[in-house]
PDB file of C-alpha atoms in Angstrom:
ATOM      1  CA  UNK A  27      93.696 123.962  70.461  1.00  0.00           C
ATOM      2  CA  UNK A  28      91.834 120.750  69.555  1.00  0.00           C
ATOM      3  CA  UNK A  29      88.800 119.506  71.299  1.00  0.00           C
ATOM      4  CA  UNK A  30      90.651 116.519  72.532  1.00  0.00           C
ATOM      5  CA  UNK A  31      93.346 118.682  73.924  1.00  0.00           C
ATOM      6  CA  UNK A  32      90.833 120.836  75.654  1.00  0.00           C
ATOM      7  CA  UNK A  33      89.191 117.731  77.228  1.00  0.00           C
ATOM      8  CA  UNK A  34      92.581 116.412  78.410  1.00  0.00           C
ATOM      9  CA  UNK A  35      93.420 119.831  79.972  1.00  0.00           C
ATOM     10  CA  UNK A  36      90.035 119.905  81.687  1.00  0.00           C
ATOM     11  CA  UNK A  37      90.577 116.308  82.967  1.00  0.00           C
ATOM     12  CA  UNK A  38      93.791 117.363  84.596  1.00  0.00           C
ATOM     13  CA  UNK A  39      92.221 120.467  86.170  1.00  0.00           C
ATOM     14  CA  UNK A  40      89.449 118.266  87.585  1.00  0.00           C
ATOM     15  CA  UNK A  41      92.069 115.758  88.786  1.00  0.00           C
ATOM     16  CA  UNK A  42      93.921 118.593  90.589  1.00  0.00           C
ATOM     17  CA  UNK A  43      90.542 119.619  92.134  1.00  0.00           C
ATOM     18  CA  UNK A  44      89.976 116.145  93.276  1.00  0.00           C
ATOM     19  CA  UNK A  45      93.393 115.995  94.936  1.00  0.00           C
ATOM     20  CA  UNK A  46      92.674 119.287  96.723  1.00  0.00           C
ATOM     21  CA  UNK A  47      89.421 117.846  98.054  1.00  0.00           C
ATOM     22  CA  UNK A  48      91.182 114.671  98.964  1.00  0.00           C
ATOM     23  CA  UNK A  49      93.795 116.446 101.065  1.00  0.00           C
ATOM     24  CA  UNK A  50      91.121 118.651 102.829  1.00  0.00           C
ATOM     25  CA  UNK A  51      88.488 115.975 103.145  1.00  0.00           C
ATOM     26  CA  UNK A  52      89.999 112.487 102.722  1.00  0.00           C
ATOM     27  CA  UNK A  53      87.984 109.982 100.721  1.00  0.00           C
ATOM     28  CA  UNK A  54      85.083 112.363 100.418  1.00  0.00           C
ATOM     29  CA  UNK A  55      82.223 112.479  97.959  1.00  0.00           C
ATOM     30  CA  UNK A  56      83.565 115.719  96.555  1.00  0.00           C
ATOM     31  CA  UNK A  57      86.865 114.084  95.687  1.00  0.00           C
ATOM     32  CA  UNK A  58      85.247 111.030  94.074  1.00  0.00           C
ATOM     33  CA  UNK A  59      82.998 113.366  91.996  1.00  0.00           C
ATOM     34  CA  UNK A  60      86.042 115.434  90.710  1.00  0.00           C
ATOM     35  CA  UNK A  61      88.000 112.310  89.774  1.00  0.00           C
ATOM     36  CA  UNK A  62      84.970 110.717  88.031  1.00  0.00           C
ATOM     37  CA  UNK A  63      84.407 114.043  86.081  1.00  0.00           C
ATOM     38  CA  UNK A  64      88.081 113.892  85.191  1.00  0.00           C
ATOM     39  CA  UNK A  65      87.633 110.471  83.661  1.00  0.00           C
ATOM     40  CA  UNK A  66      84.602 111.601  81.714  1.00  0.00           C
ATOM     41  CA  UNK A  67      86.938 113.992  79.936  1.00  0.00           C
ATOM     42  CA  UNK A  68      89.782 111.606  79.631  1.00  0.00           C
ATOM     43  CA  UNK A  69      88.935 107.870  79.998  1.00  0.00           C
ATOM     44  CA  UNK A  70      92.566 106.884  79.786  1.00  0.00           C
ATOM     45  CA  UNK A  71      93.725 108.993  82.713  1.00  0.00           C
ATOM     46  CA  UNK A  72      95.344 106.254  84.809  1.00  0.00           C
ATOM     47  CA  UNK A  73      96.052 108.406  87.856  1.00  0.00           C
ATOM     48  CA  UNK A  74      92.391 109.164  88.376  1.00  0.00           C
ATOM     49  CA  UNK A  75      91.505 105.394  88.326  1.00  0.00           C
ATOM     50  CA  UNK A  76      94.185 104.773  90.928  1.00  0.00           C
ATOM     51  CA  UNK A  77      92.971 107.663  93.134  1.00  0.00           C
ATOM     52  CA  UNK A  78      89.472 106.237  93.000  1.00  0.00           C
ATOM     53  CA  UNK A  79      90.641 102.817  93.772  1.00  0.00           C
ATOM     54  CA  UNK A  80      92.445 104.068  96.888  1.00  0.00           C
ATOM     55  CA  UNK A  81      89.445 105.957  98.030  1.00  0.00           C
ATOM     56  CA  UNK A  82      87.123 103.061  97.739  1.00  0.00           C
ATOM     57  CA  UNK A  83      89.788 100.855  99.385  1.00  0.00           C
ATOM     58  CA  UNK A  84      89.920 103.208 102.419  1.00  0.00           C
ATOM     59  CA  UNK A  85      86.083 102.967 102.473  1.00  0.00           C
ATOM     60  CA  UNK A  86      86.224  99.201 102.485  1.00  0.00           C
ATOM     61  CA  UNK A  87      84.250  99.163  99.302  1.00  0.00           C
ATOM     62  CA  UNK A  88      86.361  96.522  97.640  1.00  0.00           C
ATOM     63  CA  UNK A  89      84.201  95.831  94.690  1.00  0.00           C
ATOM     64  CA  UNK A  90      84.542  99.480  93.514  1.00  0.00           C
ATOM     65  CA  UNK A  91      88.273  99.552  94.451  1.00  0.00           C
ATOM     66  CA  UNK A  92      88.807  96.473  92.277  1.00  0.00           C
ATOM     67  CA  UNK A  93      86.840  98.013  89.388  1.00  0.00           C
ATOM     68  CA  UNK A  94      89.029 101.125  89.203  1.00  0.00           C
ATOM     69  CA  UNK A  95      92.320  99.474  89.868  1.00  0.00           C
ATOM     70  CA  UNK A  96      91.563  96.915  87.176  1.00  0.00           C
ATOM     71  CA  UNK A  97      90.992  99.822  84.815  1.00  0.00           C
ATOM     72  CA  UNK A  98      94.349 101.252  85.773  1.00  0.00           C
ATOM     73  CA  UNK A  99      96.052  97.910  85.290  1.00  0.00           C
ATOM     74  CA  UNK A 100      94.547  97.500  81.914  1.00  0.00           C
ATOM     75  CA  UNK A 101      95.910 100.848  80.863  1.00  0.00           C
ATOM     76  CA  UNK A 102      99.336 100.197  82.351  1.00  0.00           C
ATOM     77  CA  UNK A 103      99.720  96.400  82.291  1.00  0.00           C
ATOM     78  CA  UNK A 104     103.537  96.674  82.853  1.00  0.00           C
ATOM     79  CA  UNK A 105     103.250  98.879  85.995  1.00  0.00           C
ATOM     80  CA  UNK A 106     104.317  96.630  88.958  1.00  0.00           C
ATOM     81  CA  UNK A 107     102.975  99.110  91.524  1.00  0.00           C
ATOM     82  CA  UNK A 108      99.498  99.000  89.997  1.00  0.00           C
ATOM     83  CA  UNK A 109      99.563  95.214  90.104  1.00  0.00           C
ATOM     84  CA  UNK A 110     100.695  95.275  93.720  1.00  0.00           C
ATOM     85  CA  UNK A 111      97.694  97.583  94.465  1.00  0.00           C
ATOM     86  CA  UNK A 112      95.360  95.290  92.615  1.00  0.00           C
ATOM     87  CA  UNK A 113      96.765  92.259  94.592  1.00  0.00           C
ATOM     88  CA  UNK A 114      96.105  93.989  97.779  1.00  0.00           C
ATOM     89  CA  UNK A 115      92.519  94.543  96.893  1.00  0.00           C
ATOM     90  CA  UNK A 116      92.116  90.872  96.090  1.00  0.00           C
ATOM     91  CA  UNK A 117      93.789  90.163  99.467  1.00  0.00           C
ATOM     92  CA  UNK A 118      91.273  92.214 101.370  1.00  0.00           C
ATOM     93  CA  UNK A 119      88.511  90.416  99.525  1.00  0.00           C
ATOM     94  CA  UNK A 120      90.012  87.019 100.728  1.00  0.00           C
ATOM     95  CA  UNK A 121      90.723  86.041  97.114  1.00  0.00           C
ATOM     96  CA  UNK A 122      94.263  84.914  97.905  1.00  0.00           C
ATOM     97  CA  UNK A 123      94.853  82.996  94.692  1.00  0.00           C
ATOM     98  CA  UNK A 124      94.153  86.065  92.647  1.00  0.00           C
ATOM     99  CA  UNK A 125      96.225  88.205  94.974  1.00  0.00           C
ATOM    100  CA  UNK A 126      99.211  85.901  94.677  1.00  0.00           C
ATOM    101  CA  UNK A 127      98.787  85.941  90.938  1.00  0.00           C
ATOM    102  CA  UNK A 128      98.950  89.723  90.807  1.00  0.00           C
ATOM    103  CA  UNK A 129     102.054  89.760  93.043  1.00  0.00           C
ATOM    104  CA  UNK A 130     103.843  87.207  90.894  1.00  0.00           C
ATOM    105  CA  UNK A 131     102.841  89.131  87.789  1.00  0.00           C
ATOM    106  CA  UNK A 132     104.447  92.252  89.410  1.00  0.00           C
ATOM    107  CA  UNK A 133     107.681  90.185  89.908  1.00  0.00           C
ATOM    108  CA  UNK A 134     107.825  89.132  86.202  1.00  0.00           C
ATOM    109  CA  UNK A 135     107.754  92.889  85.411  1.00  0.00           C
ATOM    110  CA  UNK A 136     110.260  93.766  88.049  1.00  0.00           C
ATOM    111  CA  UNK A 137     112.150  90.764  89.813  1.00  0.00           C
ATOM    112  CA  UNK A 138     113.619  93.238  92.226  1.00  0.00           C
ATOM    113  CA  UNK A 139     110.230  94.327  93.597  1.00  0.00           C
ATOM    114  CA  UNK A 140     110.660  93.822  97.321  1.00  0.00           C
ATOM    115  CA  UNK A 141     107.020  94.774  97.935  1.00  0.00           C
ATOM    116  CA  UNK A 142     105.740  91.937  95.816  1.00  0.00           C
ATOM    117  CA  UNK A 143     108.123  89.435  97.557  1.00  0.00           C
ATOM    118  CA  UNK A 144     106.828  90.511 100.934  1.00  0.00           C
ATOM    119  CA  UNK A 145     103.222  90.453  99.772  1.00  0.00           C
ATOM    120  CA  UNK A 146     103.492  86.843  98.630  1.00  0.00           C
ATOM    121  CA  UNK A 147     104.817  85.930 102.075  1.00  0.00           C
ATOM    122  CA  UNK A 148     101.790  87.660 103.658  1.00  0.00           C
ATOM    123  CA  UNK A 149      99.479  85.677 101.419  1.00  0.00           C
ATOM    124  CA  UNK A 150     101.175  82.441 102.646  1.00  0.00           C
ATOM    125  CA  UNK A 151     100.645  83.677 106.165  1.00  0.00           C
ATOM    126  CA  UNK A 152      96.990  84.404 105.567  1.00  0.00           C
ATOM    127  CA  UNK A 153      96.625  80.950 104.131  1.00  0.00           C
ATOM    128  CA  UNK A 154      97.989  79.504 107.295  1.00  0.00           C
ATOM    129  CA  UNK A 155     101.252  78.443 105.802  1.00  0.00           C
ATOM    130  CA  UNK A 156     103.585  79.559 108.500  1.00  0.00           C
ATOM    131  CA  UNK A 157     106.634  77.587 107.141  1.00  0.00           C
ATOM    132  CA  UNK A 158     106.094  78.896 103.589  1.00  0.00           C
ATOM    133  CA  UNK A 159     105.676  82.474 104.857  1.00  0.00           C
ATOM    134  CA  UNK A 160     108.819  82.310 107.041  1.00  0.00           C
ATOM    135  CA  UNK A 161     110.815  80.878 104.251  1.00  0.00           C
ATOM    136  CA  UNK A 162     109.645  83.595 101.781  1.00  0.00           C
ATOM    137  CA  UNK A 163     110.596  86.364 104.249  1.00  0.00           C
ATOM    138  CA  UNK A 164     113.986  84.784 104.893  1.00  0.00           C
ATOM    139  CA  UNK A 165     114.709  84.390 101.140  1.00  0.00           C
ATOM    140  CA  UNK A 166     113.737  88.024 100.715  1.00  0.00           C
ATOM    141  CA  UNK A 167     116.090  89.103 103.473  1.00  0.00           C
ATOM    142  CA  UNK A 168     118.903  86.978 101.932  1.00  0.00           C
ATOM    143  CA  UNK A 169     118.437  88.680  98.620  1.00  0.00           C
ATOM    144  CA  UNK A 170     118.084  92.199 100.127  1.00  0.00           C
ATOM    145  CA  UNK A 171     119.877  92.147 103.517  1.00  0.00           C
ATOM    146  CA  UNK A 172     119.661  95.961 103.964  1.00  0.00           C
ATOM    147  CA  UNK A 173     115.888  96.024 103.425  1.00  0.00           C
ATOM    148  CA  UNK A 174     114.163  96.793 106.688  1.00  0.00           C
ATOM    149  CA  UNK A 175     110.537  95.858 105.930  1.00  0.00           C
ATOM    150  CA  UNK A 176     111.013  92.071 105.425  1.00  0.00           C
ATOM    151  CA  UNK A 177     112.797  91.903 108.871  1.00  0.00           C
ATOM    152  CA  UNK A 178     109.789  93.681 110.460  1.00  0.00           C
ATOM    153  CA  UNK A 179     107.293  91.324 108.734  1.00  0.00           C
ATOM    154  CA  UNK A 180     109.307  88.315 109.876  1.00  0.00           C
ATOM    155  CA  UNK A 181     109.373  89.784 113.396  1.00  0.00           C
ATOM    156  CA  UNK A 182     105.580  90.124 113.324  1.00  0.00           C
ATOM    157  CA  UNK A 183     105.217  86.470 112.101  1.00  0.00           C
ATOM    158  CA  UNK A 184     107.415  85.248 114.969  1.00  0.00           C
ATOM    159  CA  UNK A 185     105.546  87.398 117.447  1.00  0.00           C
ATOM    160  CA  UNK A 186     102.222  86.166 116.370  1.00  0.00           C
ATOM    161  CA  UNK A 187     103.280  82.601 116.810  1.00  0.00           C
ATOM    162  CA  UNK A 188     104.870  83.164 120.304  1.00  0.00           C
ATOM    163  CA  UNK A 189     108.372  82.743 119.109  1.00  0.00           C
ATOM    164  CA  UNK A 190     109.455  85.576 121.385  1.00  0.00           C
ATOM    165  CA  UNK A 191     113.215  85.213 121.269  1.00  0.00           C
ATOM    166  CA  UNK A 192     113.220  85.270 117.435  1.00  0.00           C
ATOM    167  CA  UNK A 193     110.754  88.188 117.311  1.00  0.00           C
ATOM    168  CA  UNK A 194     112.853  90.236 119.659  1.00  0.00           C
ATOM    169  CA  UNK A 195     115.962  89.517 117.628  1.00  0.00           C
ATOM    170  CA  UNK A 196     114.205  90.657 114.383  1.00  0.00           C
ATOM    171  CA  UNK A 197     112.639  93.731 115.958  1.00  0.00           C
ATOM    172  CA  UNK A 198     115.974  94.778 117.352  1.00  0.00           C
ATOM    173  CA  UNK A 199     117.565  94.408 113.929  1.00  0.00           C
ATOM    174  CA  UNK A 200     114.894  96.727 112.509  1.00  0.00           C
ATOM    175  CA  UNK A 201     115.605  99.227 115.228  1.00  0.00           C
ATOM    176  CA  UNK A 202     119.278  99.079 114.723  1.00  0.00           C
ATOM    177  CA  UNK A 203     118.750  99.987 111.117  1.00  0.00           C
ATOM    178  CA  UNK A 204     115.997 102.537 111.907  1.00  0.00           C
ATOM    179  CA  UNK A 205     115.696 103.700 115.447  1.00  0.00           C
ATOM    180  CA  UNK A 206     112.630 105.792 114.535  1.00  0.00           C
ATOM    181  CA  UNK A 207     110.578 102.769 113.219  1.00  0.00           C
ATOM    182  CA  UNK A 208     107.531 103.409 115.345  1.00  0.00           C
ATOM    183  CA  UNK A 209     105.657 100.184 114.720  1.00  0.00           C
ATOM    184  CA  UNK A 210     108.742  98.114 115.695  1.00  0.00           C
ATOM    185  CA  UNK A 211     109.073 100.243 118.901  1.00  0.00           C
ATOM    186  CA  UNK A 212     105.495  99.697 119.758  1.00  0.00           C
ATOM    187  CA  UNK A 213     105.460  95.985 118.934  1.00  0.00           C
ATOM    188  CA  UNK A 214     108.664  95.277 120.763  1.00  0.00           C
ATOM    189  CA  UNK A 215     107.460  97.383 123.762  1.00  0.00           C
ATOM    190  CA  UNK A 216     104.207  95.402 123.786  1.00  0.00           C
ATOM    191  CA  UNK A 217     106.119  92.147 123.617  1.00  0.00           C
ATOM    192  CA  UNK A 218     108.251  93.091 126.608  1.00  0.00           C
ATOM    193  CA  UNK A 219     105.079  94.102 128.420  1.00  0.00           C
ATOM    194  CA  UNK A 220     103.742  90.615 127.735  1.00  0.00           C
ATOM    195  CA  UNK A 221     106.963  89.076 129.054  1.00  0.00           C
ATOM    196  CA  UNK A 222     106.785  91.176 132.237  1.00  0.00           C
ATOM    197  CA  UNK A 223     109.759  93.381 131.522  1.00  0.00           C
ATOM    198  CA  UNK A 224     107.973  96.706 132.445  1.00  0.00           C
ATOM    199  CA  UNK A 225     111.026  98.927 132.370  1.00  0.00           C
ATOM    200  CA  UNK A 226     112.046  97.932 128.836  1.00  0.00           C
ATOM    201  CA  UNK A 227     108.417  97.998 127.687  1.00  0.00           C
ATOM    202  CA  UNK A 228     107.874 101.570 129.054  1.00  0.00           C
ATOM    203  CA  UNK A 229     111.273 102.829 127.519  1.00  0.00           C
ATOM    204  CA  UNK A 230     110.233 101.545 124.114  1.00  0.00           C
ATOM    205  CA  UNK A 231     106.678 102.827 124.260  1.00  0.00           C
ATOM    206  CA  UNK A 232     107.808 106.253 125.434  1.00  0.00           C
ATOM    207  CA  UNK A 233     110.090 106.456 122.422  1.00  0.00           C
ATOM    208  CA  UNK A 234     107.187 105.457 120.131  1.00  0.00           C
ATOM    209  CA  UNK A 235     104.822 108.027 121.809  1.00  0.00           C
ATOM    210  CA  UNK A 236     107.387 110.792 121.308  1.00  0.00           C
ATOM    211  CA  UNK A 237     107.710 109.993 117.715  1.00  0.00           C
ATOM    212  CA  UNK A 238     103.972 109.749 117.199  1.00  0.00           C
ATOM    213  CA  UNK A 239     102.349 111.675 120.046  1.00  0.00           C
ATOM    214  CA  UNK A 240      98.724 111.370 118.719  1.00  0.00           C
ATOM    215  CA  UNK A 241      98.622 107.634 118.230  1.00  0.00           C
ATOM    216  CA  UNK A 242      96.083 106.508 120.839  1.00  0.00           C
ATOM    217  CA  UNK A 243      97.017 102.762 120.658  1.00  0.00           C
ATOM    218  CA  UNK A 244     100.625 103.642 121.757  1.00  0.00           C
ATOM    219  CA  UNK A 245      99.442 106.103 124.481  1.00  0.00           C
ATOM    220  CA  UNK A 246      96.956 103.588 125.810  1.00  0.00           C
ATOM    221  CA  UNK A 247      99.541 100.842 126.122  1.00  0.00           C
ATOM    222  CA  UNK A 248     101.965 103.250 127.765  1.00  0.00           C
ATOM    223  CA  UNK A 249      99.224 104.307 130.246  1.00  0.00           C
ATOM    224  CA  UNK A 250      98.403 100.715 131.021  1.00  0.00           C
ATOM    225  CA  UNK A 251     102.039  99.984 131.783  1.00  0.00           C
ATOM    226  CA  UNK A 252     102.315 102.998 134.102  1.00  0.00           C
ATOM    227  CA  UNK A 253      99.166 101.763 135.875  1.00  0.00           C
ATOM    228  CA  UNK A 254     100.722  98.285 136.180  1.00  0.00           C
ATOM    229  CA  UNK A 255     103.851  99.677 138.029  1.00  0.00           C
ATOM    230  CA  UNK A 256     101.616 102.070 140.107  1.00  0.00           C
ATOM    231  CA  UNK A 257     102.982 105.239 138.475  1.00  0.00           C
ATOM    232  CA  UNK A 258      99.513 106.820 138.580  1.00  0.00           C
ATOM    233  CA  UNK A 259     100.477 110.414 137.617  1.00  0.00           C
ATOM    234  CA  UNK A 260     102.422 109.224 134.574  1.00  0.00           C
ATOM    235  CA  UNK A 261      99.462 106.957 133.626  1.00  0.00           C
ATOM    236  CA  UNK A 262      97.035 109.819 133.898  1.00  0.00           C
ATOM    237  CA  UNK A 263      99.234 112.046 131.824  1.00  0.00           C
ATOM    238  CA  UNK A 264      99.565 109.443 129.002  1.00  0.00           C
ATOM    239  CA  UNK A 265      95.849 108.488 128.967  1.00  0.00           C
ATOM    240  CA  UNK A 266      94.786 112.162 129.004  1.00  0.00           C
ATOM    241  CA  UNK A 267      96.905 112.637 125.913  1.00  0.00           C
ATOM    242  CA  UNK A 268      95.045 109.639 124.280  1.00  0.00           C
ATOM    243  CA  UNK A 269      91.551 111.084 125.062  1.00  0.00           C
ATOM    244  CA  UNK A 270      92.507 114.510 123.722  1.00  0.00           C
ATOM    245  CA  UNK A 271      92.417 112.778 120.277  1.00  0.00           C
ATOM    246  CA  UNK A 272      89.348 110.665 121.009  1.00  0.00           C
ATOM    247  CA  UNK A 273      87.366 111.456 124.263  1.00  0.00           C
ATOM    248  CA  UNK A 274      84.913 108.659 123.548  1.00  0.00           C
ATOM    249  CA  UNK A 275      87.098 105.755 124.719  1.00  0.00           C
ATOM    250  CA  UNK A 276      85.186 104.316 127.703  1.00  0.00           C
ATOM    251  CA  UNK A 277      88.024 102.092 128.968  1.00  0.00           C
ATOM    252  CA  UNK A 278      90.546 104.794 128.737  1.00  0.00           C
ATOM    253  CA  UNK A 279      88.338 107.262 130.608  1.00  0.00           C
ATOM    254  CA  UNK A 280      87.812 104.622 133.298  1.00  0.00           C
ATOM    255  CA  UNK A 281      91.567 104.031 133.612  1.00  0.00           C
ATOM    256  CA  UNK A 282      92.087 107.770 134.067  1.00  0.00           C
ATOM    257  CA  UNK A 283      89.464 107.804 136.823  1.00  0.00           C
ATOM    258  CA  UNK A 284      91.257 104.848 138.464  1.00  0.00           C
ATOM    259  CA  UNK A 285      94.634 106.518 138.290  1.00  0.00           C
ATOM    260  CA  UNK A 286      93.150 109.858 139.659  1.00  0.00           C
ATOM    261  CA  UNK A 287      91.349 107.979 142.429  1.00  0.00           C
ATOM    262  CA  UNK A 288      94.429 106.141 143.607  1.00  0.00           C
ATOM    263  CA  UNK A 289      96.339 109.365 143.626  1.00  0.00           C
ATOM    264  CA  UNK A 290      93.517 111.007 145.638  1.00  0.00           C
ATOM    265  CA  UNK A 291      93.570 108.198 148.205  1.00  0.00           C
ATOM    266  CA  UNK A 292      97.193 108.869 149.001  1.00  0.00           C
ATOM    267  CA  UNK A 293      96.844 112.758 148.814  1.00  0.00           C
ATOM    268  CA  UNK A 294      93.205 113.810 149.214  1.00  0.00           C
ATOM    269  CA  UNK A 295      92.734 117.208 147.492  1.00  0.00           C
ATOM    270  CA  UNK A 296      89.284 118.807 146.856  1.00  0.00           C
ATOM    271  CA  UNK A 297      90.330 119.872 143.293  1.00  0.00           C
ATOM    272  CA  UNK A 298      91.336 116.291 142.492  1.00  0.00           C
ATOM    273  CA  UNK A 299      88.120 114.776 143.929  1.00  0.00           C
ATOM    274  CA  UNK A 300      86.054 117.342 141.895  1.00  0.00           C
ATOM    275  CA  UNK A 301      87.884 116.490 138.695  1.00  0.00           C
ATOM    276  CA  UNK A 302      87.288 112.735 139.343  1.00  0.00           C
ATOM    277  CA  UNK A 303      83.531 113.303 139.972  1.00  0.00           C
ATOM    278  CA  UNK A 304      83.122 115.374 136.770  1.00  0.00           C
ATOM    279  CA  UNK A 305      84.893 112.750 134.735  1.00  0.00           C
ATOM    280  CA  UNK A 306      82.699 110.050 136.247  1.00  0.00           C
ATOM    281  CA  UNK A 307      79.599 111.909 135.437  1.00  0.00           C
ATOM    282  CA  UNK A 308      80.781 112.400 131.883  1.00  0.00           C
ATOM    283  CA  UNK A 309      81.444 108.653 131.469  1.00  0.00           C
ATOM    284  CA  UNK A 310      78.090 107.686 133.108  1.00  0.00           C
ATOM    285  CA  UNK A 311      76.271 110.103 130.774  1.00  0.00           C
ATOM    286  CA  UNK A 312      77.538 107.897 127.862  1.00  0.00           C
ATOM    287  CA  UNK A 313      77.879 104.539 129.526  1.00  0.00           C
ATOM    288  CA  UNK A 314      75.347 104.491 132.380  1.00  0.00           C
ATOM    289  CA  UNK A 315      75.999 100.803 133.085  1.00  0.00           C
ATOM    290  CA  UNK A 316      79.695 101.297 134.031  1.00  0.00           C
ATOM    291  CA  UNK A 317      80.182  99.537 137.278  1.00  0.00           C
ATOM    292  CA  UNK A 318      83.733 100.758 138.140  1.00  0.00           C
ATOM    293  CA  UNK A 319      82.656 104.363 137.747  1.00  0.00           C
ATOM    294  CA  UNK A 320      79.695 103.805 140.041  1.00  0.00           C
ATOM    295  CA  UNK A 321      81.799 102.101 142.649  1.00  0.00           C
ATOM    296  CA  UNK A 322      84.414 104.856 142.693  1.00  0.00           C
ATOM    297  CA  UNK A 323      81.675 107.588 142.851  1.00  0.00           C
ATOM    298  CA  UNK A 324      80.035 105.706 145.748  1.00  0.00           C
ATOM    299  CA  UNK A 325      83.431 105.407 147.517  1.00  0.00           C
ATOM    300  CA  UNK A 326      84.047 109.187 147.066  1.00  0.00           C
ATOM    301  CA  UNK A 327      80.565 110.151 148.289  1.00  0.00           C
ATOM    302  CA  UNK A 328      80.819 107.868 151.304  1.00  0.00           C
ATOM    303  CA  UNK A 329      84.462 108.693 151.858  1.00  0.00           C
ATOM    304  CA  UNK A 330      85.524 105.089 151.992  1.00  0.00           C
ATOM    305  CA  UNK A 331      88.911 104.357 153.279  1.00  0.00           C
ATOM    306  CA  UNK A 332      91.424 103.597 150.503  1.00  0.00           C
ATOM    307  CA  UNK A 333      92.278 100.088 151.779  1.00  0.00           C
ATOM    308  CA  UNK A 334      88.633  99.211 151.796  1.00  0.00           C
ATOM    309  CA  UNK A 335      88.122 100.282 148.182  1.00  0.00           C
ATOM    310  CA  UNK A 336      91.312  98.698 146.964  1.00  0.00           C
ATOM    311  CA  UNK A 337      90.164  95.327 148.342  1.00  0.00           C
ATOM    312  CA  UNK A 338      86.919  95.626 146.239  1.00  0.00           C
ATOM    313  CA  UNK A 339      88.568  97.075 143.166  1.00  0.00           C
TER     314      UNK A 339
END
């Protein structure tokens, strides 16, 4: 076996090692080191450049991400996916003209590349060109009526600009095509919450949380809606599910305390009171200035009547 062949074989072994590190410890120094060692043995190993580009992108180190993805693009200039990735790095660097150039170049290689068409619309959106973005999304939808993502992006554009009826129509189209599209469920649920339709909001947010039970943003919004309609036990359950993933969410911990306290006021139980006090002390140990926690603790210690506290809440 030639020395060149040996180096290429070693490069692939090191690349596999990098992938293993990346799966166990995402975006870690160990993964970076393995991928870089792989490239020392095969400087034309495109996949290693791409992996490094993605790691640095995840670390928000856009200069390094650009460096490695440019290397990948120079090795595979006719790879539309690589150009889309490179365009996205430029986008994150606010170099919109360069990003748009990469996306258009991807389209010259593959005119059917929906990702590039949508990415161009997103650049127009970022540039403040609402009409241009909407037109680009609509043109993409006209060309590919069965594609879901352009409908979702158009829905988000409408939502962002308070065109609620249009946003609802597009979100519903997405969910008709794919009832398990979690982001559409969450966005539409949040939109209904904004419009005051609590029942529809809760229904959609529950579906989203069932599909993604560890996503704290969904659980927090669901808990917020349960609090709004005074379903304190359901609010407590959803918010506890959220802090199971991340206990250091001050606002969420306080919302749980509020939900527990309001339940305690209607049904005083010693165990519930003790749990509330323990949670308050945990929050105050981290956020000593939290006024709501101190007020509830004071109310519990002095046994304030619920109606007196509620007036001051």
